[in-house]
XYZ file of N, CA and C in Angstrom:
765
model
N 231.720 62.366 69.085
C 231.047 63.438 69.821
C 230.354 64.379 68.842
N 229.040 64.826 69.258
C 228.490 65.739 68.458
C 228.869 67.327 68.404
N 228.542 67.777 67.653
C 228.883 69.299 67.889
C 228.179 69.933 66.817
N 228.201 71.656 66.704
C 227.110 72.022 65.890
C 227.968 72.699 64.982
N 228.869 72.329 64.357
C 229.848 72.431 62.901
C 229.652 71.509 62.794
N 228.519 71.358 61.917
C 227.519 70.520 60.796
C 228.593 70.411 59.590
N 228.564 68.953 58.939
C 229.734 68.660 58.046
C 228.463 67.914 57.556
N 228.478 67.989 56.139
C 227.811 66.440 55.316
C 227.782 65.178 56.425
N 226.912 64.484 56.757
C 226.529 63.426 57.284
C 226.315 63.460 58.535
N 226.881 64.486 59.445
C 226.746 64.768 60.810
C 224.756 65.561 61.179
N 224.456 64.802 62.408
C 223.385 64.638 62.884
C 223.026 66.122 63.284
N 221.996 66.941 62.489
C 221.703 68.481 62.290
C 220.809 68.682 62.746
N 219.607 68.143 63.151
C 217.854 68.507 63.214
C 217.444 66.697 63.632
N 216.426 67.182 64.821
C 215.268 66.012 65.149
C 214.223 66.246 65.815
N 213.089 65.774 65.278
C 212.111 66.213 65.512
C 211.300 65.216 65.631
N 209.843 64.940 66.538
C 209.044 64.334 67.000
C 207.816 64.161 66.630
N 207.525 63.422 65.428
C 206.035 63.195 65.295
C 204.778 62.748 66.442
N 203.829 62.956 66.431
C 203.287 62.838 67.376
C 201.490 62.667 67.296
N 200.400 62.352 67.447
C 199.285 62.362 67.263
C 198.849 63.599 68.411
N 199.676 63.916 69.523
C 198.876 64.851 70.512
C 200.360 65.794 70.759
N 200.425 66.999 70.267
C 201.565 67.755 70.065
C 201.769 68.448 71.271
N 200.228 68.754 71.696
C 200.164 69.437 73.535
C 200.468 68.600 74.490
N 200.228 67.547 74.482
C 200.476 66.567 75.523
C 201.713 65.938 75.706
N 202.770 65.749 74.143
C 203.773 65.448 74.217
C 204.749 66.310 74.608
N 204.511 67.498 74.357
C 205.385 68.898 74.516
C 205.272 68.814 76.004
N 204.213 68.767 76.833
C 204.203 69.164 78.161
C 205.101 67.409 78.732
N 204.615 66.384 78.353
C 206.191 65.521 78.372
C 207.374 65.816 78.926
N 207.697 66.002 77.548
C 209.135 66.408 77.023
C 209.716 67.775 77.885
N 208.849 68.878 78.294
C 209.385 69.793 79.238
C 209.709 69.655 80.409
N 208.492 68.999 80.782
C 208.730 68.500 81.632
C 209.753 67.077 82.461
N 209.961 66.298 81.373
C 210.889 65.616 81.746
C 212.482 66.363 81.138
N 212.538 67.120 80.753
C 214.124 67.363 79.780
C 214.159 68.965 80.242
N 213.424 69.577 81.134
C 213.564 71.366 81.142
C 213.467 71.532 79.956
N 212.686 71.560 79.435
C 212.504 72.442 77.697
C 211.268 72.815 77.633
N 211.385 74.136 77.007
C 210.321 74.772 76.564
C 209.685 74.776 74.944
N 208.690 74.661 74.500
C 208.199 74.980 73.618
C 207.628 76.238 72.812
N 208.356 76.457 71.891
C 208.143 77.386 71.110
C 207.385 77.260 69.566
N 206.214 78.006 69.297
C 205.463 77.643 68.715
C 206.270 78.218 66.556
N 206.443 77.493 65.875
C 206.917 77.978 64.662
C 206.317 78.691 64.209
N 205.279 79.223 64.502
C 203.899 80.495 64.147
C 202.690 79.540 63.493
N 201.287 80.249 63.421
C 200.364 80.054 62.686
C 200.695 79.570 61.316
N 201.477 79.710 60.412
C 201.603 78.811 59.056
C 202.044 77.461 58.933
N 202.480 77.010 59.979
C 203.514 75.964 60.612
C 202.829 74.690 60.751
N 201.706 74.249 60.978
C 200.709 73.552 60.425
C 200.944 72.817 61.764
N 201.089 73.357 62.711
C 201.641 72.702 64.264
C 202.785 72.421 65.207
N 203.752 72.970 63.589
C 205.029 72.829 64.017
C 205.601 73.629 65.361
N 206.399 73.491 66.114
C 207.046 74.096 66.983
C 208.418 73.370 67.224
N 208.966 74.359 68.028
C 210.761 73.673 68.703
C 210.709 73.518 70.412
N 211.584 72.796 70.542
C 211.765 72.616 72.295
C 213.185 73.473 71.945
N 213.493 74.157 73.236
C 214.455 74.930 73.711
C 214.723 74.914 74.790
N 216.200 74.853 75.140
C 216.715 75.225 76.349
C 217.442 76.815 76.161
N 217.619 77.469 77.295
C 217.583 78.972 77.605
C 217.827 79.606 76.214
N 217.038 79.708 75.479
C 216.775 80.329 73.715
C 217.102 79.570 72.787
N 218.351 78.142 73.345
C 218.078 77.437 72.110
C 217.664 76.008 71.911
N 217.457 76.280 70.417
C 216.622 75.206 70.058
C 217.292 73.939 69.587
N 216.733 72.606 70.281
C 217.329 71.349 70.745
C 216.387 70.099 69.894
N 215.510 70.702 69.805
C 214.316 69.535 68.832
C 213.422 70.562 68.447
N 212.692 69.637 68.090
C 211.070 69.790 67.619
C 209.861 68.682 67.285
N 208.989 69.625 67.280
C 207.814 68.435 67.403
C 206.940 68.799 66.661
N 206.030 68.089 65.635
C 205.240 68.213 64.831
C 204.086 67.368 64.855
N 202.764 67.465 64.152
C 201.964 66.288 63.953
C 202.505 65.294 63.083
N 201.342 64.327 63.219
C 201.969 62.941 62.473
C 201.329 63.363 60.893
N 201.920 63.491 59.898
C 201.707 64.211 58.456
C 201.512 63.025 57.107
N 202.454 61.349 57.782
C 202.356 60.693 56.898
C 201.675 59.893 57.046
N 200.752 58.978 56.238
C 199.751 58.321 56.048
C 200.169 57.019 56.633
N 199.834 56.583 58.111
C 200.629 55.214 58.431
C 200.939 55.465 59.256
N 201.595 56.650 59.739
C 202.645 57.117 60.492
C 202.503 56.884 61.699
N 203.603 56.182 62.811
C 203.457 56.087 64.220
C 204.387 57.151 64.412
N 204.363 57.300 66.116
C 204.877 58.660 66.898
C 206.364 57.820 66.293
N 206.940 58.930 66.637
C 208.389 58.513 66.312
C 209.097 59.902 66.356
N 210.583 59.647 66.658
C 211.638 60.591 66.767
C 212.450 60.398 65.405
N 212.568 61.416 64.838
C 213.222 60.954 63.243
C 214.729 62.092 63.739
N 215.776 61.435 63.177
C 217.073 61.931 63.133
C 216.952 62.282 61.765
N 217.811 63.970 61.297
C 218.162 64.300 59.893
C 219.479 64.341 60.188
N 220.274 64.229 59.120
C 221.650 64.566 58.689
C 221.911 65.771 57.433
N 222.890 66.226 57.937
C 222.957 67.424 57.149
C 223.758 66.892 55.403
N 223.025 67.423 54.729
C 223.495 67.535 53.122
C 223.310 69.092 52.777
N 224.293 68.985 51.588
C 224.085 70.048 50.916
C 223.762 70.177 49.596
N 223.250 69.303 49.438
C 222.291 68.873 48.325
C 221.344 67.881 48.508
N 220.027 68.274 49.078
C 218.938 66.855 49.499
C 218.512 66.553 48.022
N 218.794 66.952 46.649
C 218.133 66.360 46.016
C 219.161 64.854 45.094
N 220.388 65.876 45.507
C 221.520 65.272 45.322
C 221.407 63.518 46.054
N 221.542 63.717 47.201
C 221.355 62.929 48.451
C 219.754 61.863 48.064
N 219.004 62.658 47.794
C 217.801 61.103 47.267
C 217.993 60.379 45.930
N 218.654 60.987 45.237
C 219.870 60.171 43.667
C 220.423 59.265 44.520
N 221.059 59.401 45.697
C 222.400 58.563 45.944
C 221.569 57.588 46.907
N 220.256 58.081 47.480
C 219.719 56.662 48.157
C 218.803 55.563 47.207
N 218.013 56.316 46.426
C 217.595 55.610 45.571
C 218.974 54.497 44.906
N 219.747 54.788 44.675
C 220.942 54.195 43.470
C 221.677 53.233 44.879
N 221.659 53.469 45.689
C 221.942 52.642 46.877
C 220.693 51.696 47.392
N 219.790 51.395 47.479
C 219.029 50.748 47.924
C 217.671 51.236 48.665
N 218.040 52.208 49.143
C 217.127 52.936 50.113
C 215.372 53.350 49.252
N 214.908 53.251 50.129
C 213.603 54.038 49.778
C 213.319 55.879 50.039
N 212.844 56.618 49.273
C 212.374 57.561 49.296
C 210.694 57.946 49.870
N 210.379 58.409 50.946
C 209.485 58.617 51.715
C 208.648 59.568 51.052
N 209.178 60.713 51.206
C 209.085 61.891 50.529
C 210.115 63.108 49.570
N 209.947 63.491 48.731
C 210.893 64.014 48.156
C 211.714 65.073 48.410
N 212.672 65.759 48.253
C 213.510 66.596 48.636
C 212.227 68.260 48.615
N 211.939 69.213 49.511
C 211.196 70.280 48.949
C 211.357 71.563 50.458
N 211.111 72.546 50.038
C 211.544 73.834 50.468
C 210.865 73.843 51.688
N 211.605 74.325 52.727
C 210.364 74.725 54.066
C 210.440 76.231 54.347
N 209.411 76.651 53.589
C 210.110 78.494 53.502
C 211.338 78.488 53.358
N 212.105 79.711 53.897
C 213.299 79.961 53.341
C 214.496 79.027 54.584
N 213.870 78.599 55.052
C 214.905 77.290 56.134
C 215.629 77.030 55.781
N 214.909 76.096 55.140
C 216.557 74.950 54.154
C 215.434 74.029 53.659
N 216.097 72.985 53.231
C 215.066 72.163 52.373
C 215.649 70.772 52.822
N 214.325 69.560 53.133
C 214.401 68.341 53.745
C 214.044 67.179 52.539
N 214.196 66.045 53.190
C 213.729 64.982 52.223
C 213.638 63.858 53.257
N 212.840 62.626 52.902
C 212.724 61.618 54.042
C 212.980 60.411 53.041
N 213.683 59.393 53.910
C 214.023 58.387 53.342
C 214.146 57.328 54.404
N 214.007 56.090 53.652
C 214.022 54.619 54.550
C 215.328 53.658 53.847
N 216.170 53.315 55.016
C 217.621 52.636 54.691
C 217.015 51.003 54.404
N 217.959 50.482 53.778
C 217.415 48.762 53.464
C 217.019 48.056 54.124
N 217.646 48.519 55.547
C 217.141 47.624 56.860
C 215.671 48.194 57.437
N 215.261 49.199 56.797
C 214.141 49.399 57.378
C 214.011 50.545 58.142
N 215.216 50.959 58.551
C 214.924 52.356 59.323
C 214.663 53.684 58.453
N 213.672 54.714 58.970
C 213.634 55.599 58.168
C 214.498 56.964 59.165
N 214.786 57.877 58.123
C 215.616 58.944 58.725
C 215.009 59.884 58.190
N 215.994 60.970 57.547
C 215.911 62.525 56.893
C 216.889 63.066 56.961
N 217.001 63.984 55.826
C 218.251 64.948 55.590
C 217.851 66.342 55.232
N 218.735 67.468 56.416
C 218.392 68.775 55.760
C 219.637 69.529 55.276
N 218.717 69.928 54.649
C 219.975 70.933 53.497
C 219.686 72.558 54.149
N 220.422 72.681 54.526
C 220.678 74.595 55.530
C 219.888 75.477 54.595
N 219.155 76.101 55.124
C 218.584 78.039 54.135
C 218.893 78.501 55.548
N 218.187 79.165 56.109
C 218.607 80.197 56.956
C 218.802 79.698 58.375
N 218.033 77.931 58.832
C 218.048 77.709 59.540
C 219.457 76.262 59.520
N 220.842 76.467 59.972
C 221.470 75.686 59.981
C 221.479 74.356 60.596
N 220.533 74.502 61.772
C 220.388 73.137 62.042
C 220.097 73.957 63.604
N 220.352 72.448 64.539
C 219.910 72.575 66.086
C 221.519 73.333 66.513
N 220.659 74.095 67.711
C 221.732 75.234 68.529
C 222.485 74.747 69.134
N 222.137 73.728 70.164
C 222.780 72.989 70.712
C 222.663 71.417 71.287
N 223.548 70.620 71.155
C 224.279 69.257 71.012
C 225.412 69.630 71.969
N 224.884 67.595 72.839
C 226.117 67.395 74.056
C 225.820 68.026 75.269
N 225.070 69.256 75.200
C 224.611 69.747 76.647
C 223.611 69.063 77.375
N 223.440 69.092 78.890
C 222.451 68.530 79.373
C 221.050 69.114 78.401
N 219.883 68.525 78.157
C 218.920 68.965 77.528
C 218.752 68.944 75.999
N 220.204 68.157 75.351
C 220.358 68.128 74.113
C 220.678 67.064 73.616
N 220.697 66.366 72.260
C 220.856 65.651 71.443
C 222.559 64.622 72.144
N 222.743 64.204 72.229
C 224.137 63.723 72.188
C 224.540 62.477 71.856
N 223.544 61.565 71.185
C 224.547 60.312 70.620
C 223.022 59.990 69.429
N 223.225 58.956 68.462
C 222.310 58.342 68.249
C 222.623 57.117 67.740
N 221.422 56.130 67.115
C 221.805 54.787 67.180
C 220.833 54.434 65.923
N 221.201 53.282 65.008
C 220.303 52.743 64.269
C 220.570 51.385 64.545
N 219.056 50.487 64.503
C 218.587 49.437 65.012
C 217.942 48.834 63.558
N 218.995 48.086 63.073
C 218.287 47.088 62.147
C 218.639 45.573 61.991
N 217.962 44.765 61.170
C 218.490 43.256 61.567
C 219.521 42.800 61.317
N 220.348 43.345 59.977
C 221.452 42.980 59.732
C 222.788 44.469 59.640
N 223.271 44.696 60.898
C 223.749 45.929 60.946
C 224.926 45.822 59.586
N 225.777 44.342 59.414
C 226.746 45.012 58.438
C 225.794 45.386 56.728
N 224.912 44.869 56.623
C 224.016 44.875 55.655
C 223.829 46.366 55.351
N 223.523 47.333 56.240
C 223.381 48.806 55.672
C 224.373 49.757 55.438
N 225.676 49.148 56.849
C 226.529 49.926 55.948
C 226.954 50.655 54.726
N 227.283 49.378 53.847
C 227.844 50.211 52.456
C 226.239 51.338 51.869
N 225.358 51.341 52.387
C 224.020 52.259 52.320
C 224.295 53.493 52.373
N 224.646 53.559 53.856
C 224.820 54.531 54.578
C 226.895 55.222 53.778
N 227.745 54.622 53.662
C 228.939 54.882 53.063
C 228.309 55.514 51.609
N 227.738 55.154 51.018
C 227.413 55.055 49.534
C 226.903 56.691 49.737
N 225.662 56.656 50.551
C 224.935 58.208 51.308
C 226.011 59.018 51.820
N 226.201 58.916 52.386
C 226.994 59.942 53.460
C 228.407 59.679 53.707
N 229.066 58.966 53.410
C 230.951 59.164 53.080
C 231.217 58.433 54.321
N 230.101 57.942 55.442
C 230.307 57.488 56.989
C 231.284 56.503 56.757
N 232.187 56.659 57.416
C 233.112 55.512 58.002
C 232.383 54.480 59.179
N 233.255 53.388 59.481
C 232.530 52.511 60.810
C 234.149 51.760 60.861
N 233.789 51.533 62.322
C 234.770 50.839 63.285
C 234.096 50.143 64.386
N 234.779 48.965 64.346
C 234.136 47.745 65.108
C 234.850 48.310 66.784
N 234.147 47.801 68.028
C 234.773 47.947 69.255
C 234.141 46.903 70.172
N 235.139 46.479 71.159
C 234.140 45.257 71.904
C 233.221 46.359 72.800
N 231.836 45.212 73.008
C 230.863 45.965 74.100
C 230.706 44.760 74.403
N 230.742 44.212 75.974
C 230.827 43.002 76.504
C 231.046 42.312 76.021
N 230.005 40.954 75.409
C 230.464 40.406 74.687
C 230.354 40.297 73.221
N 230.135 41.537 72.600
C 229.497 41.663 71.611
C 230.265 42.684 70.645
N 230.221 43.355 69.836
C 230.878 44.259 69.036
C 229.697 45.417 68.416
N 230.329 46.230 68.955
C 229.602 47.538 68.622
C 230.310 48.444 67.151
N 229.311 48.841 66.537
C 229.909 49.491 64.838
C 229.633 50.281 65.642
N 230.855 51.802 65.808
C 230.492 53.057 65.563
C 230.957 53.607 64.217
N 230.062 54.414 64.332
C 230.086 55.264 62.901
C 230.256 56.484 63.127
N 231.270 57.533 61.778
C 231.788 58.710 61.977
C 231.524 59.769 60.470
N 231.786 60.354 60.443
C 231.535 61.422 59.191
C 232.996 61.387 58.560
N 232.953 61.807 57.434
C 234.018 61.762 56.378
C 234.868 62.700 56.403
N 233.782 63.925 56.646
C 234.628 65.229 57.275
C 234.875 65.544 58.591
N 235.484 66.645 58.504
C 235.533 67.160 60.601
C 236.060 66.592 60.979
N 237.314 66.223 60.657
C 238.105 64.884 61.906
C 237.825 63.933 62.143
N 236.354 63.496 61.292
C 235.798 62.074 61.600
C 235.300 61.842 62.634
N 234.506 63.121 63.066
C 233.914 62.918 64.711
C 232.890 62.015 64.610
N 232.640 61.295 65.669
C 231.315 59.866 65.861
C 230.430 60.687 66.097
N 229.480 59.736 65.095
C 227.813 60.323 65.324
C 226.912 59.765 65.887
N 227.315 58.180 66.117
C 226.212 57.244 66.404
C 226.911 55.905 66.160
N 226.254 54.916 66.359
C 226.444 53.522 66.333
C 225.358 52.625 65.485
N 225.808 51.605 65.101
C 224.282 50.868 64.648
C 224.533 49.400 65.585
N 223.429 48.903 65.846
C 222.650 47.836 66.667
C 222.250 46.854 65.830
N 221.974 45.164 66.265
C 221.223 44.233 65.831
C 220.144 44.622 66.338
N 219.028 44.614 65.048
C 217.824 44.707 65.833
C 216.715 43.242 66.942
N 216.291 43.355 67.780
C 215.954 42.264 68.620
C 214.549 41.797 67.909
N 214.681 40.087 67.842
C 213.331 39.839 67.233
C 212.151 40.478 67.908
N 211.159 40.658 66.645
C 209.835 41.132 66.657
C 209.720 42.771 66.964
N 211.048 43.436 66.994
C 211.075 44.960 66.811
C 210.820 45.681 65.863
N 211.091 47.078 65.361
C 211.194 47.525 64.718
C 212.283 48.192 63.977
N 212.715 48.364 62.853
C 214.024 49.146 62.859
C 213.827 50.470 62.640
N 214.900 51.483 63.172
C 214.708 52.863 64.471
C 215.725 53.424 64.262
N 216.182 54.737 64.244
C 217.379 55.360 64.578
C 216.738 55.779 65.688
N 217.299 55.389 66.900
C 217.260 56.014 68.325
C 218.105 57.185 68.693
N 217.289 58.480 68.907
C 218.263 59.892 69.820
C 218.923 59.517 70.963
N 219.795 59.943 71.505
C 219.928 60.052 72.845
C 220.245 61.354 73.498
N 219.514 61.602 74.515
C 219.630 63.093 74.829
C 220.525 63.129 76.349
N 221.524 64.264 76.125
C 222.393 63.982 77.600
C 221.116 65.279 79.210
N 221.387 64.117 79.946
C 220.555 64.479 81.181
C 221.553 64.253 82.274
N 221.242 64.921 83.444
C 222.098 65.342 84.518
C 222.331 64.026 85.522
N 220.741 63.033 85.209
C 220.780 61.927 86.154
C 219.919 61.093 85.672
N 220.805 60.171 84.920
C 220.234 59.391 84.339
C 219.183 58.662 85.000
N 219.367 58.253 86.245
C 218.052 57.512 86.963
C 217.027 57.941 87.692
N 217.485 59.484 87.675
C 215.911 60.145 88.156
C 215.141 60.656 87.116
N 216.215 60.900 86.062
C 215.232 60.825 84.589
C 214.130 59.941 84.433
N 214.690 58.762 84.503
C 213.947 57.408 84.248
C 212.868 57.276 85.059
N 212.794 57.523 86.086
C 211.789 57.971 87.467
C 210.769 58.883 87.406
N 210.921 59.816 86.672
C 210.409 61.116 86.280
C 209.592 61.025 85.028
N 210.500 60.059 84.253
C 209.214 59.605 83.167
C 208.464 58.939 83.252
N 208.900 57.629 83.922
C 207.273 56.976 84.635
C 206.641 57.594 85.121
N 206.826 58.552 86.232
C 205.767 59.555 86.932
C 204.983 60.413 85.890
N 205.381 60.884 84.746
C 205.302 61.503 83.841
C 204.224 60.704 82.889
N 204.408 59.358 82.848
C 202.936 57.778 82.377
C 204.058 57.783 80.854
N 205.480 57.873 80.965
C 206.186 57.145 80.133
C 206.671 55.890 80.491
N 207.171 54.924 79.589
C 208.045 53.630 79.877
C 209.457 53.386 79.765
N 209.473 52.197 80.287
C 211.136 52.523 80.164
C 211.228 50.736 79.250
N 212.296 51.094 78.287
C 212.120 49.972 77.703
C 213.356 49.323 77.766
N 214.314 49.657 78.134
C 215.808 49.140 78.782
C 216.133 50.152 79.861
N 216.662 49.030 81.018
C 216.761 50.263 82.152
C 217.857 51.079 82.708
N 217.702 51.592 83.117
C 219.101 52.225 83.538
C 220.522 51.177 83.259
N 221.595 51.719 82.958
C 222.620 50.673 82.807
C 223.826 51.461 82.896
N 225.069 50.810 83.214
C 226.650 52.003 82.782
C 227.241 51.643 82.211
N 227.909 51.987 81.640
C 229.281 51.523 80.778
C 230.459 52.311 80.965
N 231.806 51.826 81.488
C 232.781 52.109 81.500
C 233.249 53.240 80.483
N 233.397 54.087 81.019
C 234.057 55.266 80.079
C 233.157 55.794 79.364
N 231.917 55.382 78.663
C 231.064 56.104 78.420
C 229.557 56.880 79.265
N 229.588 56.066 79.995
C 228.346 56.654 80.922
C 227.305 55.859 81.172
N 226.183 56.400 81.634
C 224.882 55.405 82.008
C 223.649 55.639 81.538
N 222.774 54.789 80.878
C 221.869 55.212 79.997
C 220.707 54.534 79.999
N 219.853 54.872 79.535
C 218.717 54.359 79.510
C 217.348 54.302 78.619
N 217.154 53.563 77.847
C 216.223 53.625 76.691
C 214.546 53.788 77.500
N 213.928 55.036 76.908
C 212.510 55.210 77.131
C 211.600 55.538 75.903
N 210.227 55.242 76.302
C 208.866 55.791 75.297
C 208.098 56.410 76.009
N 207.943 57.669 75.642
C 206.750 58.474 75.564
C 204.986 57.803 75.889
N 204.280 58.660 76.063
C 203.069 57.746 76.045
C 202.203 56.924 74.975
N 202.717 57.985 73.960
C 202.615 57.334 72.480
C 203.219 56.685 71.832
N 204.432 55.879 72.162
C 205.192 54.767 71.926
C 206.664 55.416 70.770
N 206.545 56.731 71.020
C 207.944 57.526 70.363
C 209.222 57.311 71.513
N 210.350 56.567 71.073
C 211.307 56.198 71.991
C 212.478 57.311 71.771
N 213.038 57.108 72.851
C 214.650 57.780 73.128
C 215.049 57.589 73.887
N 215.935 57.805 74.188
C 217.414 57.563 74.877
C 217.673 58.512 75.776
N 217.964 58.639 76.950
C 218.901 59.425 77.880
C 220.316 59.116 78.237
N 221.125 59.805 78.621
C 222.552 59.436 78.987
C 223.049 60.314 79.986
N 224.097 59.840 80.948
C 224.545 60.867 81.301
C 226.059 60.323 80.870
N 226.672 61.092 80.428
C 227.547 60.764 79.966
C 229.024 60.911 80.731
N 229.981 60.005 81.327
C 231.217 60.316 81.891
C 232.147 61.101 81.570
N 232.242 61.679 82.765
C 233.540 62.667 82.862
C 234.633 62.589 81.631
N 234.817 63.346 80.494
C 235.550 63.479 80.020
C 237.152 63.593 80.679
């Protein structure tokens, strides 16, 4: 479970690249109740989505050369420069380098062996997202690559993550947990399906999962796995935006 006592490796900040920042924002409010708040004129487009004052994402233009829409997950470090030593020396690629965002905190972008790219922020004044687990917020995420035991020791080597195997029908699901905090779960990793891409997928908790899904088609989003449940965890459903940036909804079962 997520929560916002941010520990080394636990899921802190995500934000939404995008080619049309107005069009996706009115999206995203519209399908998730969130509002957009603009990071000011120096911000180079930046802004946050919020629910009642706090802030749950954000969304930016597309900045890197190549770059498709996409939802990027960061994890919290407290040392990002520290943290691109330990991916480089692990396998990973470096995107961009560790560097200051005003007095925020300071980020770095990186791509795991399997191909997925992420990010890590290191706290200045802004500790991370307000809120996680509420309807309108962040609450699970997932990485999608071809050989899931393959990144592991990546990701262990990075971030101290533990993993534990569990059946999912007929199949076995890795969840993965942080080193600190009791070892709360952050996410899972996936085989990725031929001819995909590899992804860390958000998932954001919503009140109904299938009028969500309804609401984004009406909205001229897709749905790319459909509604589904799972015993004890809830019912969910993988979507894209109009610009082909995916995520996840859930509603998640009764604790």
């Amino acid at each position: 479970m997520l929560t916002t006592n941010y520990v080394p490796g636990a899921p802190n900040w995500i934000d939404l690249g995008t080619p049309d920042t107005e069009a996706a924002s009115a999206f995203y409010c519209a399908l998730l109740g969130w509002n957009f708040q603009s990071a000011g004129p120096d911000s180079g487009g930046y802004g946050f989505f919020q629910v009642d004052g706090k802030t749950v994402a954000a969304v930016g233009p597309l900045t890197e050369e190549g770059a498709v829409s996409a939802w990027t997950v960061y994890f919290h470090t407290n040392d990002a420069d520290a943290t691109t030593k330990a991916v480089e020396q692990a396998g990973g690629t470096v995107r961009f380098p560790a560097s200051d965002v005003f007095t925020n905190g300071r980020m770095a972008g990186f791509t795991d062996p399997g191909g997925a790219e992420f990010a890590v922020w290191e706290p200045g004044e802004t500790k991370g997202l307000d809120l996680v687990t509420d309807p309108g917020s962040l609450c699970w995420t997932e990485v999608y690559v071809p050989d899931p035991s393959a990144v592991l020791p990546f990701y262990r080597t990075v971030f101290g993550w533990t993993s534990e195997e569990m059946p999912f029908d007929d199949a076995t699901y890795i969840v993965l947990s942080t080193a600190e905090g009791d070892n709360p779960s952050l996410g899972g990793v996936m085989p990725l399906q031929p001819g995909d891409r590899p992804h860390w997928l958000p998932y954001f908790e919503v009140a109904d999962c299938d009028a969500t899904v309804a609401r984004a088609q009406e909205l001229g989003g897709n749905v790319i796995v459909p509604g589904m449940g799972v015993e004890g965890v809830g019912r969910f459903a993988v979507l894209a935006d109009a610009y082909g940036a995916r995520f996840a909804v859930m509603t998640s079962a009764p604790a």
